[in-house]
Each structure stands twice: as C-alpha cells, then as structure tokens.
Amino acid sequence: MNRSMHMKLRLIAIVYILIFLSYAKAQQGVSKVGTTAAAFLEIPVGARAMAMGNAYVASATDVSGIYWNPAGIARISSGQILVQHSNWLAGTTFDYAAFAIPLGDLGSIGTSVTAFNSGDMQVRNENFPDGTGIYFNASDVAISVSYARPLTDRFSVGINAKYIQQSIWHESATGFAIDIGTIFRTDFIGGLRIGASIYNFGTDMQMTGADLRQFHPIDPTKLGTNQNIPEDIETASWPLPLNFQFGLATEAIKTADNRLTIALDALYPSDNFESLNLGVEYSYEEFLFIRAGYQSLFLKDGEGGASAGIGLQHELPYTNLSVAFDYSYNDFGRLAATHTFTLRLSF
C-alpha cells in the first residue's frame, strides 16, 4: 500500500474518531429518547435489510447502501433503482426511492429521496377541543447525493450529503447532514466483511413559521390600548439523531446453489442506549431468499423485536434487466407490526 493510500486511510480514521467523540460526549449514559429532530431519518430502508433485523451495515452491497452504508455502492456492477413503500406505525406512511450507477474507475454515484407523512389530523384548540373542521399534517423529506469508491481491492469508502426538511402545518425546519461509511473485506471466516457508518452528522434544526407569531392586546378591559401587540413564540433547536453503527457479516455456507449469510451489528445512537441487531439470509441459486432477524437486542424499554421476510430475484429474458422483489415483517411490540415492500431494478 503506497504512502498516498496510507494518508487517505489515516484521514478517514481521524474523521471517524472526531465524530464518535462528539457522539460519546452527548451520550453520557443517558438514553435521551425524544431529544432529537428529524426522527424519520432513523426509519430503516429496504425490505431485505429490515427482514434481517436491520443488521446490514456490512452487507449493504446494493443501492440500499445509500442509507445503510454509502460505501456499499462502491462495487456495484450495474445501475440500480430501488423504490419502497411502508405503512408505518400509528397510521403514518413512509416512502423511499434511490438510484445508483457505477462510473468505472471513478467510483459510483447515487441519490435518494425519503418521505414521511403523518396523514391528516384535525386542528384543535381550547375553544374547539373536538376539532375546528380544519385539517393539517406533518411531513418530512430528505434528499441525498452519494459518492463511493474502492480505495483498495478490499477497502471501500462512501459519503452522503443530505438536505432535510420537516413541516408541521405552517411551520418548518431545515438542516444539512453527512453520512460516512466504510467496508473492509477479509479472507478469513468465510470472507468476513467489516462495515462501519456514522449517520446524520450535521446541523441543529429549529421550527419557524407564521403560526408562531400571535397578536395580543395589552389590556382588553381598557379602551384605547393597542389591540395588536405582536408576540413571537420561541422554539428550541434540536440536534439530528447521530448514530454510529458497526457490523460484521460472513457466509457460513457458500456453494454453487446455496448461501447462508449471518450478520451482526452494534448500534450507538445519540438518542438511545446501545443495542445489537442480528440477521440471517438464506439464498437458493440467488433466486429465492428467506430472511430472519431480531432488532434492538438488549435495548432497555425497546419495542423492536423479531423480523422475517422473503425475496425473489430474476433476470428478465432477452434484456439486461434484473428485477428483485422483497417483503419484510417487523414486530414492534405494543406498537404492532409493519409490512414493507421493496422493488429493485438492475440494468
């Protein structure tokens, strides 16, 4: 390995350490649940990964790596498009679309769009506790651009840059963040892969908007007073949900027709305690996939649980297209379960 490569690896290590130290300082043994903005950024992507219990940071080798580990798109051999729809918790919806394409020796580029919507809710106030007849909703959007490339035949690195917006009726907040990911491939234990990602390192977010300005009279009992004294409601700024995820993945079985992948991830979020995700995937001829996993192992008061799913992948005859369909079932305890469907097209 030449001197230039050593310098690149050293720089990446320094970036990881600095970001992780900022995370560790924020953690300080407290879960801090509900103390971050843009929580929708923590909703997982890809039915394959979700069925494997979200243990995917070292297994992200397709376009969904834009979310899990941007280094995962460094070695894709063809263009890929992924679309996902989830009926998420409490009547909300979650949608995701991503695109990635290789550029030869230059690496790979990609982009993604994430959208979350609460559905319509009635406006209520002290005078109309049952609703005013006016409806509003909360919606979140994130748009990312990605770049990844192999630095050696074993080591890949990737980065995302994200624009984030949250809206609640007439109020909104915007922010910017980056994700950094790496994957290292080894020769031992079935070709063990080691992955690491840091997500959502960026700006704080603060709600602003027209409804935060109100007008009040100084004294409504006295004539001649100003009836339109402006009052601005101050909102606090909140950090993004910073997360460090480290994972291992290996093929316990790998023959011409059968493959069994085992994956384990450790999570260190800034807004919760540490936990583990465990997942397995069985593949028959890279056509039929059966997956299972368990998320949030050892997480205090966590609602994550068992997951399972199936997948089908097939090359369309007389074309260069390959289509993959994946489904996942994820149990969230008292919050019920979710069903996620993903369609991936390779061309």
mmCIF file of C-alpha atoms in Angstrom:
data_model
loop_
_atom_site.group_PDB
_atom_site.id
_atom_site.type_symbol
_atom_site.label_atom_id
_atom_site.label_comp_id
_atom_site.label_asym_id
_atom_site.label_seq_id
_atom_site.Cartn_x
_atom_site.Cartn_y
_atom_site.Cartn_z
ATOM 1 C CA MET A 1 0.000 0.000 0.000
ATOM 2 C CA ASN A 2 1.514 3.321 -1.061
ATOM 3 C CA ARG A 3 2.028 6.439 1.017
ATOM 4 C CA SER A 4 -0.966 8.226 -0.536
ATOM 5 C CA MET A 5 -3.282 5.355 0.428
ATOM 6 C CA HIS A 6 -1.948 5.354 3.987
ATOM 7 C CA MET A 7 -2.737 9.065 4.234
ATOM 8 C CA LYS A 8 -6.295 8.530 2.968
ATOM 9 C CA LEU A 9 -6.961 5.751 5.469
ATOM 10 C CA ARG A 10 -5.481 7.838 8.272
ATOM 11 C CA LEU A 11 -7.725 10.792 7.349
ATOM 12 C CA ILE A 12 -10.821 8.571 7.343
ATOM 13 C CA ALA A 13 -9.868 7.175 10.753
ATOM 14 C CA ILE A 14 -9.420 10.687 12.168
ATOM 15 C CA VAL A 15 -12.852 11.748 10.871
ATOM 16 C CA TYR A 16 -14.472 8.690 12.477
ATOM 17 C CA ILE A 17 -12.753 9.359 15.798
ATOM 18 C CA LEU A 18 -13.725 13.039 15.909
ATOM 19 C CA ILE A 19 -17.370 12.350 15.096
ATOM 20 C CA PHE A 20 -17.536 9.430 17.526
ATOM 21 C CA LEU A 21 -16.038 11.554 20.312
ATOM 22 C CA SER A 22 -18.692 14.221 19.747
ATOM 23 C CA TYR A 23 -21.318 11.494 19.943
ATOM 24 C CA ALA A 24 -19.824 9.985 23.102
ATOM 25 C CA LYS A 25 -19.808 13.338 24.857
ATOM 26 C CA ALA A 26 -23.505 13.761 24.063
ATOM 27 C CA GLN A 27 -24.395 10.277 25.275
ATOM 28 C CA GLN A 28 -23.012 10.281 28.860
ATOM 29 C CA GLY A 29 -25.038 7.268 29.982
ATOM 30 C CA VAL A 30 -28.474 8.809 29.349
ATOM 31 C CA SER A 31 -30.881 7.453 26.740
ATOM 32 C CA LYS A 32 -32.062 10.940 25.633
ATOM 33 C CA VAL A 33 -35.066 9.434 23.841
ATOM 34 C CA GLY A 34 -37.140 12.113 22.117
ATOM 35 C CA THR A 35 -34.426 14.773 22.248
ATOM 36 C CA THR A 36 -33.531 14.910 18.552
ATOM 37 C CA ALA A 37 -35.124 16.390 15.465
ATOM 38 C CA ALA A 38 -35.890 14.522 12.227
ATOM 39 C CA ALA A 39 -36.534 11.146 13.851
ATOM 40 C CA PHE A 40 -37.785 9.888 10.475
ATOM 41 C CA LEU A 41 -34.120 9.573 9.457
ATOM 42 C CA GLU A 42 -33.943 6.533 11.752
ATOM 43 C CA ILE A 43 -36.697 4.631 9.917
ATOM 44 C CA PRO A 44 -34.934 1.715 8.188
ATOM 45 C CA VAL A 45 -34.844 1.277 4.425
ATOM 46 C CA GLY A 46 -35.033 -1.825 2.238
ATOM 47 C CA ALA A 47 -37.160 -4.893 2.974
ATOM 48 C CA ARG A 48 -34.076 -7.101 2.691
ATOM 49 C CA ALA A 49 -32.244 -5.253 5.461
ATOM 50 C CA MET A 50 -35.363 -4.932 7.613
ATOM 51 C CA ALA A 51 -36.115 -8.658 7.373
ATOM 52 C CA MET A 52 -32.547 -9.288 8.583
ATOM 53 C CA GLY A 53 -33.238 -7.310 11.746
ATOM 54 C CA ASN A 54 -31.503 -4.194 10.378
ATOM 55 C CA ALA A 55 -28.134 -5.978 10.652
ATOM 56 C CA TYR A 56 -26.939 -4.628 7.330
ATOM 57 C CA VAL A 57 -24.054 -2.187 7.658
ATOM 58 C CA ALA A 58 -21.548 -4.835 6.470
ATOM 59 C CA SER A 59 -23.964 -6.461 3.985
ATOM 60 C CA ALA A 60 -25.001 -3.318 2.100
ATOM 61 C CA THR A 61 -23.808 -4.171 -1.404
ATOM 62 C CA ASP A 62 -26.690 -2.726 -3.419
ATOM 63 C CA VAL A 63 -28.398 0.635 -3.909
ATOM 64 C CA SER A 64 -29.935 0.491 -0.412
ATOM 65 C CA GLY A 65 -26.400 1.055 0.842
ATOM 66 C CA ILE A 66 -27.043 4.753 0.268
ATOM 67 C CA TYR A 67 -28.986 4.562 3.539
ATOM 68 C CA TRP A 68 -27.121 1.837 5.458
ATOM 69 C CA ASN A 69 -23.538 2.352 4.386
ATOM 70 C CA PRO A 70 -22.668 4.608 1.439
ATOM 71 C CA ALA A 71 -19.518 2.540 0.851
ATOM 72 C CA GLY A 72 -21.849 -0.275 -0.220
ATOM 73 C CA ILE A 73 -22.460 1.237 -3.648
ATOM 74 C CA ALA A 74 -18.723 1.440 -4.414
ATOM 75 C CA ARG A 75 -18.634 -2.000 -6.056
ATOM 76 C CA ILE A 76 -21.996 -2.205 -7.802
ATOM 77 C CA SER A 77 -21.545 -3.509 -11.354
ATOM 78 C CA SER A 78 -24.685 -2.004 -12.903
ATOM 79 C CA GLY A 79 -27.159 0.803 -12.427
ATOM 80 C CA GLN A 80 -29.823 0.170 -9.778
ATOM 81 C CA ILE A 81 -33.144 1.724 -8.830
ATOM 82 C CA LEU A 82 -34.999 0.944 -5.596
ATOM 83 C CA VAL A 83 -38.486 2.004 -4.514
ATOM 84 C CA GLN A 84 -40.152 1.253 -1.182
ATOM 85 C CA HIS A 85 -43.493 1.841 0.487
ATOM 86 C CA SER A 86 -44.302 1.154 4.144
ATOM 87 C CA ASN A 87 -47.490 1.590 6.111
ATOM 88 C CA TRP A 88 -45.565 2.705 9.163
ATOM 89 C CA LEU A 89 -46.554 2.981 12.819
ATOM 90 C CA ALA A 90 -49.717 4.746 14.066
ATOM 91 C CA GLY A 91 -51.234 5.248 10.627
ATOM 92 C CA THR A 92 -48.229 7.046 9.135
ATOM 93 C CA THR A 93 -46.658 6.307 5.752
ATOM 94 C CA PHE A 94 -43.023 6.071 4.714
ATOM 95 C CA ASP A 95 -41.684 6.090 1.154
ATOM 96 C CA TYR A 96 -38.167 5.836 -0.200
ATOM 97 C CA ALA A 97 -36.571 5.865 -3.646
ATOM 98 C CA ALA A 98 -32.901 5.570 -4.570
ATOM 99 C CA PHE A 99 -30.733 5.409 -7.665
ATOM 100 C CA ALA A 100 -27.065 4.474 -8.045
ATOM 101 C CA ILE A 101 -24.778 3.895 -11.008
ATOM 102 C CA PRO A 102 -21.105 2.901 -11.356
ATOM 103 C CA LEU A 103 -18.644 5.202 -13.129
ATOM 104 C CA GLY A 104 -15.814 2.749 -13.704
ATOM 105 C CA ASP A 105 -12.531 3.752 -12.095
ATOM 106 C CA LEU A 106 -14.129 6.950 -10.795
ATOM 107 C CA GLY A 107 -16.322 5.027 -8.335
ATOM 108 C CA SER A 108 -20.118 5.198 -8.059
ATOM 109 C CA ILE A 109 -22.650 7.955 -7.525
ATOM 110 C CA GLY A 110 -26.201 7.860 -6.227
ATOM 111 C CA THR A 111 -29.125 9.841 -4.955
ATOM 112 C CA SER A 112 -32.152 9.148 -2.771
ATOM 113 C CA VAL A 113 -35.406 10.721 -1.623
ATOM 114 C CA THR A 114 -37.063 9.907 1.710
ATOM 115 C CA ALA A 115 -40.633 10.994 2.514
ATOM 116 C CA PHE A 116 -42.651 10.579 5.716
ATOM 117 C CA ASN A 117 -46.258 11.684 6.240
ATOM 118 C CA SER A 118 -48.457 11.638 9.328
ATOM 119 C CA GLY A 119 -51.773 11.734 7.490
ATOM 120 C CA ASP A 120 -54.443 14.360 8.110
ATOM 121 C CA MET A 121 -55.221 15.463 11.674
ATOM 122 C CA GLN A 122 -57.792 17.946 12.959
ATOM 123 C CA VAL A 123 -56.749 21.317 14.324
ATOM 124 C CA ARG A 124 -57.866 21.557 17.965
ATOM 125 C CA ASN A 125 -57.679 24.399 20.478
ATOM 126 C CA GLU A 126 -59.127 25.393 23.846
ATOM 127 C CA ASN A 127 -62.330 26.631 22.228
ATOM 128 C CA PHE A 128 -62.771 23.618 19.927
ATOM 129 C CA PRO A 129 -61.298 20.583 21.701
ATOM 130 C CA ASP A 130 -63.127 18.233 19.321
ATOM 131 C CA GLY A 131 -61.735 19.932 16.241
ATOM 132 C CA THR A 132 -62.219 23.142 14.288
ATOM 133 C CA GLY A 133 -63.027 21.435 10.998
ATOM 134 C CA ILE A 134 -59.612 22.427 9.638
ATOM 135 C CA TYR A 135 -57.056 19.702 8.925
ATOM 136 C CA PHE A 136 -53.253 19.677 8.869
ATOM 137 C CA ASN A 137 -50.467 17.147 8.609
ATOM 138 C CA ALA A 138 -46.814 16.693 9.439
ATOM 139 C CA SER A 139 -44.424 15.733 6.665
ATOM 140 C CA ASP A 140 -40.690 15.158 6.430
ATOM 141 C CA VAL A 141 -38.390 14.987 3.404
ATOM 142 C CA ALA A 142 -34.702 14.190 2.975
ATOM 143 C CA ILE A 143 -32.771 14.352 -0.294
ATOM 144 C CA SER A 144 -29.266 12.934 -0.519
ATOM 145 C CA VAL A 145 -26.447 12.689 -3.037
ATOM 146 C CA SER A 146 -23.807 9.986 -2.643
ATOM 147 C CA TYR A 147 -20.325 9.139 -3.809
ATOM 148 C CA ALA A 148 -18.335 5.968 -3.130
ATOM 149 C CA ARG A 149 -15.263 4.233 -4.470
ATOM 150 C CA PRO A 150 -12.913 1.361 -3.632
ATOM 151 C CA LEU A 151 -9.596 2.589 -2.251
ATOM 152 C CA THR A 152 -8.063 -0.895 -2.485
ATOM 153 C CA ASP A 153 -9.282 -4.309 -3.631
ATOM 154 C CA ARG A 154 -10.582 -4.833 -0.073
ATOM 155 C CA PHE A 155 -11.444 -1.411 1.315
ATOM 156 C CA SER A 156 -14.246 0.908 0.147
ATOM 157 C CA VAL A 157 -15.430 4.274 1.414
ATOM 158 C CA GLY A 158 -18.532 6.347 0.735
ATOM 159 C CA ILE A 159 -20.200 9.591 1.756
ATOM 160 C CA ASN A 160 -23.711 11.066 1.619
ATOM 161 C CA ALA A 161 -24.670 14.725 1.749
ATOM 162 C CA LYS A 162 -28.282 15.319 2.831
ATOM 163 C CA TYR A 163 -30.786 18.146 2.796
ATOM 164 C CA ILE A 164 -33.502 17.673 5.434
ATOM 165 C CA GLN A 165 -36.847 19.426 5.870
ATOM 166 C CA GLN A 166 -39.614 18.940 8.429
ATOM 167 C CA SER A 167 -43.021 20.621 8.188
ATOM 168 C CA ILE A 168 -45.973 20.844 10.592
ATOM 169 C CA TRP A 169 -48.840 22.855 9.111
ATOM 170 C CA HIS A 170 -47.366 26.352 8.532
ATOM 171 C CA GLU A 171 -44.109 25.686 10.416
ATOM 172 C CA SER A 172 -40.949 24.155 9.001
ATOM 173 C CA ALA A 173 -37.314 23.459 9.811
ATOM 174 C CA THR A 174 -34.361 22.659 7.573
ATOM 175 C CA GLY A 175 -30.997 21.054 8.151
ATOM 176 C CA PHE A 176 -27.985 19.509 6.466
ATOM 177 C CA ALA A 177 -26.056 16.354 7.337
ATOM 178 C CA ILE A 178 -23.481 13.887 6.084
ATOM 179 C CA ASP A 179 -23.075 10.120 6.422
ATOM 180 C CA ILE A 180 -19.695 8.394 6.152
ATOM 181 C CA GLY A 181 -19.280 4.654 5.644
ATOM 182 C CA THR A 182 -16.554 2.069 5.097
ATOM 183 C CA ILE A 183 -16.471 -1.640 4.233
ATOM 184 C CA PHE A 184 -13.418 -3.890 4.597
ATOM 185 C CA ARG A 185 -13.375 -7.383 3.080
ATOM 186 C CA THR A 186 -11.154 -10.087 4.577
ATOM 187 C CA ASP A 187 -10.077 -13.603 3.578
ATOM 188 C CA PHE A 188 -10.939 -15.343 6.835
ATOM 189 C CA ILE A 189 -14.131 -16.779 8.385
ATOM 190 C CA GLY A 190 -15.939 -17.180 5.082
ATOM 191 C CA GLY A 191 -14.814 -13.845 3.672
ATOM 192 C CA LEU A 192 -15.747 -11.782 6.719
ATOM 193 C CA ARG A 193 -16.846 -8.234 5.903
ATOM 194 C CA ILE A 194 -16.424 -5.406 8.402
ATOM 195 C CA GLY A 195 -18.605 -2.340 7.985
ATOM 196 C CA ALA A 196 -18.937 0.933 9.858
ATOM 197 C CA SER A 197 -21.089 4.006 9.311
ATOM 198 C CA ILE A 198 -21.768 7.300 11.010
ATOM 199 C CA TYR A 199 -25.144 8.814 10.142
ATOM 200 C CA ASN A 200 -26.657 12.285 10.411
ATOM 201 C CA PHE A 201 -23.655 14.341 11.450
ATOM 202 C CA GLY A 202 -24.932 17.840 10.796
ATOM 203 C CA THR A 203 -26.746 20.971 11.839
ATOM 204 C CA ASP A 204 -29.381 21.502 14.503
ATOM 205 C CA MET A 205 -32.973 22.116 13.376
ATOM 206 C CA GLN A 206 -35.424 24.745 14.649
ATOM 207 C CA MET A 207 -39.076 25.255 13.704
ATOM 208 C CA THR A 208 -40.094 28.639 12.291
ATOM 209 C CA GLY A 209 -43.302 29.813 10.639
ATOM 210 C CA ALA A 210 -46.318 32.085 10.515
ATOM 211 C CA ASP A 211 -48.264 30.425 13.330
ATOM 212 C CA LEU A 212 -45.521 31.214 15.824
ATOM 213 C CA ARG A 213 -46.439 34.921 15.631
ATOM 214 C CA GLN A 214 -49.553 35.917 17.573
ATOM 215 C CA PHE A 215 -51.139 39.262 18.499
ATOM 216 C CA HIS A 216 -52.459 40.186 21.941
ATOM 217 C CA PRO A 217 -53.866 43.402 23.469
ATOM 218 C CA ILE A 218 -52.014 44.791 26.470
ATOM 219 C CA ASP A 219 -55.230 45.167 28.471
ATOM 220 C CA PRO A 220 -58.527 44.300 26.727
ATOM 221 C CA THR A 221 -60.517 45.955 29.553
ATOM 222 C CA LYS A 222 -59.190 49.432 28.731
ATOM 223 C CA LEU A 223 -60.247 51.387 25.675
ATOM 224 C CA GLY A 224 -57.588 52.975 23.551
ATOM 225 C CA THR A 225 -54.909 50.355 24.110
ATOM 226 C CA ASN A 226 -53.090 48.781 21.191
ATOM 227 C CA GLN A 227 -55.009 45.668 20.216
ATOM 228 C CA ASN A 228 -52.222 44.193 18.063
ATOM 229 C CA ILE A 229 -49.097 43.730 20.159
ATOM 230 C CA PRO A 230 -47.015 41.079 18.330
ATOM 231 C CA GLU A 231 -45.788 38.044 20.235
ATOM 232 C CA ASP A 232 -43.302 35.543 18.803
ATOM 233 C CA ILE A 233 -43.323 32.059 20.305
ATOM 234 C CA GLU A 234 -39.739 30.907 20.681
ATOM 235 C CA THR A 235 -38.876 27.351 19.660
ATOM 236 C CA ALA A 236 -35.790 25.425 20.679
ATOM 237 C CA SER A 237 -33.260 23.954 18.275
ATOM 238 C CA TRP A 238 -32.608 20.214 18.402
ATOM 239 C CA PRO A 239 -29.737 18.100 17.078
ATOM 240 C CA LEU A 240 -30.092 15.417 14.440
ATOM 241 C CA PRO A 241 -30.172 11.734 15.534
ATOM 242 C CA LEU A 242 -26.459 10.969 15.277
ATOM 243 C CA ASN A 243 -25.736 7.249 15.107
ATOM 244 C CA PHE A 244 -22.621 5.085 14.859
ATOM 245 C CA GLN A 245 -23.172 1.550 13.558
ATOM 246 C CA PHE A 246 -20.543 -1.180 13.362
ATOM 247 C CA GLY A 247 -21.202 -4.548 11.764
ATOM 248 C CA LEU A 248 -19.841 -7.934 10.741
ATOM 249 C CA ALA A 249 -21.165 -10.245 8.029
ATOM 250 C CA THR A 250 -19.973 -13.571 6.674
ATOM 251 C CA GLU A 251 -21.116 -16.501 4.550
ATOM 252 C CA ALA A 252 -21.483 -19.522 6.835
ATOM 253 C CA ILE A 253 -22.436 -21.611 3.785
ATOM 254 C CA LYS A 254 -21.475 -20.848 0.205
ATOM 255 C CA THR A 255 -21.883 -23.402 -2.576
ATOM 256 C CA ALA A 256 -22.938 -23.219 -6.208
ATOM 257 C CA ASP A 257 -26.634 -23.215 -5.257
ATOM 258 C CA ASN A 258 -26.833 -22.291 -1.586
ATOM 259 C CA ARG A 259 -25.659 -19.375 0.509
ATOM 260 C CA LEU A 260 -26.230 -18.588 4.172
ATOM 261 C CA THR A 261 -25.215 -15.134 5.382
ATOM 262 C CA ILE A 262 -25.008 -14.229 9.068
ATOM 263 C CA ALA A 263 -24.795 -10.574 10.131
ATOM 264 C CA LEU A 264 -24.392 -8.794 13.461
ATOM 265 C CA ASP A 265 -24.499 -5.026 14.017
ATOM 266 C CA ALA A 266 -23.804 -2.900 17.096
ATOM 267 C CA LEU A 267 -25.596 0.465 17.344
ATOM 268 C CA TYR A 268 -24.510 3.519 19.318
ATOM 269 C CA PRO A 269 -27.210 6.195 18.836
ATOM 270 C CA SER A 270 -27.098 9.641 20.404
ATOM 271 C CA ASP A 271 -30.781 9.449 21.412
ATOM 272 C CA ASN A 272 -30.938 5.983 22.976
ATOM 273 C CA PHE A 273 -28.919 3.234 24.634
ATOM 274 C CA GLU A 274 -26.640 0.838 22.754
ATOM 275 C CA SER A 275 -28.142 -2.303 21.214
ATOM 276 C CA LEU A 276 -27.454 -5.172 18.813
ATOM 277 C CA ASN A 277 -29.139 -6.301 15.601
ATOM 278 C CA LEU A 278 -28.859 -9.893 14.363
ATOM 279 C CA GLY A 279 -29.847 -11.220 10.949
ATOM 280 C CA VAL A 280 -29.563 -14.215 8.620
ATOM 281 C CA GLU A 281 -30.276 -14.691 4.934
ATOM 282 C CA TYR A 282 -30.580 -17.984 3.048
ATOM 283 C CA SER A 283 -30.329 -17.860 -0.749
ATOM 284 C CA TYR A 284 -31.160 -20.617 -3.215
ATOM 285 C CA GLU A 285 -29.484 -20.015 -6.589
ATOM 286 C CA GLU A 286 -29.638 -16.259 -5.883
ATOM 287 C CA PHE A 287 -33.288 -16.523 -6.912
ATOM 288 C CA LEU A 288 -35.187 -17.295 -3.703
ATOM 289 C CA PHE A 289 -34.281 -15.598 -0.426
ATOM 290 C CA ILE A 290 -35.519 -16.380 3.083
ATOM 291 C CA ARG A 291 -34.562 -13.974 5.851
ATOM 292 C CA ALA A 292 -34.988 -13.562 9.592
ATOM 293 C CA GLY A 293 -33.592 -11.386 12.327
ATOM 294 C CA TYR A 294 -34.015 -9.634 15.629
ATOM 295 C CA GLN A 295 -33.523 -5.913 16.197
ATOM 296 C CA SER A 296 -32.737 -3.905 19.315
ATOM 297 C CA LEU A 297 -31.315 -6.780 21.331
ATOM 298 C CA PHE A 298 -30.530 -5.706 24.923
ATOM 299 C CA LEU A 299 -32.129 -2.279 24.394
ATOM 300 C CA LYS A 300 -33.761 -1.101 27.600
ATOM 301 C CA ASP A 301 -37.502 -0.448 27.077
ATOM 302 C CA GLY A 302 -37.105 -1.098 23.349
ATOM 303 C CA GLU A 303 -40.088 -2.035 21.189
ATOM 304 C CA GLY A 304 -38.073 -3.685 18.418
ATOM 305 C CA GLY A 305 -38.378 -7.440 18.026
ATOM 306 C CA ALA A 306 -38.388 -10.307 15.570
ATOM 307 C CA SER A 307 -38.396 -9.826 11.827
ATOM 308 C CA ALA A 308 -38.772 -12.093 8.817
ATOM 309 C CA GLY A 309 -39.159 -11.827 5.086
ATOM 310 C CA ILE A 310 -38.764 -13.327 1.655
ATOM 311 C CA GLY A 311 -37.330 -12.164 -1.645
ATOM 312 C CA LEU A 312 -37.315 -13.119 -5.313
ATOM 313 C CA GLN A 313 -34.784 -12.060 -7.927
ATOM 314 C CA HIS A 314 -34.932 -12.850 -11.630
ATOM 315 C CA GLU A 315 -33.305 -11.701 -14.850
ATOM 316 C CA LEU A 316 -35.840 -10.727 -17.489
ATOM 317 C CA PRO A 317 -35.421 -12.755 -20.692
ATOM 318 C CA TYR A 318 -33.940 -11.034 -23.755
ATOM 319 C CA THR A 319 -32.927 -7.995 -21.706
ATOM 320 C CA ASN A 320 -30.121 -6.852 -19.433
ATOM 321 C CA LEU A 321 -32.616 -6.162 -16.670
ATOM 322 C CA SER A 322 -32.847 -7.911 -13.313
ATOM 323 C CA VAL A 323 -35.829 -7.433 -11.003
ATOM 324 C CA ALA A 324 -35.875 -8.139 -7.261
ATOM 325 C CA PHE A 325 -38.943 -8.076 -5.019
ATOM 326 C CA ASP A 326 -38.548 -8.145 -1.237
ATOM 327 C CA TYR A 327 -41.011 -8.249 1.654
ATOM 328 C CA SER A 328 -40.394 -7.846 5.374
ATOM 329 C CA TYR A 329 -42.458 -8.229 8.528
ATOM 330 C CA ASN A 330 -41.209 -6.353 11.586
ATOM 331 C CA ASP A 331 -42.641 -6.699 15.077
ATOM 332 C CA PHE A 332 -42.666 -3.544 17.213
ATOM 333 C CA GLY A 333 -44.321 -4.955 20.332
ATOM 334 C CA ARG A 334 -47.040 -2.681 21.692
ATOM 335 C CA LEU A 335 -46.742 -0.532 18.572
ATOM 336 C CA ALA A 336 -47.902 -3.506 16.439
ATOM 337 C CA ALA A 337 -46.134 -4.698 13.286
ATOM 338 C CA THR A 338 -45.175 -3.185 9.956
ATOM 339 C CA HIS A 339 -45.163 -4.636 6.446
ATOM 340 C CA THR A 340 -42.627 -3.312 3.957
ATOM 341 C CA PHE A 341 -42.386 -3.927 0.222
ATOM 342 C CA THR A 342 -39.349 -3.092 -1.893
ATOM 343 C CA LEU A 343 -38.807 -3.321 -5.643
ATOM 344 C CA ARG A 344 -35.262 -3.141 -7.034
ATOM 345 C CA LEU A 345 -34.335 -2.918 -10.707
ATOM 346 C CA SER A 346 -30.801 -3.523 -12.008
ATOM 347 C CA PHE A 347 -29.898 -2.512 -15.556
#
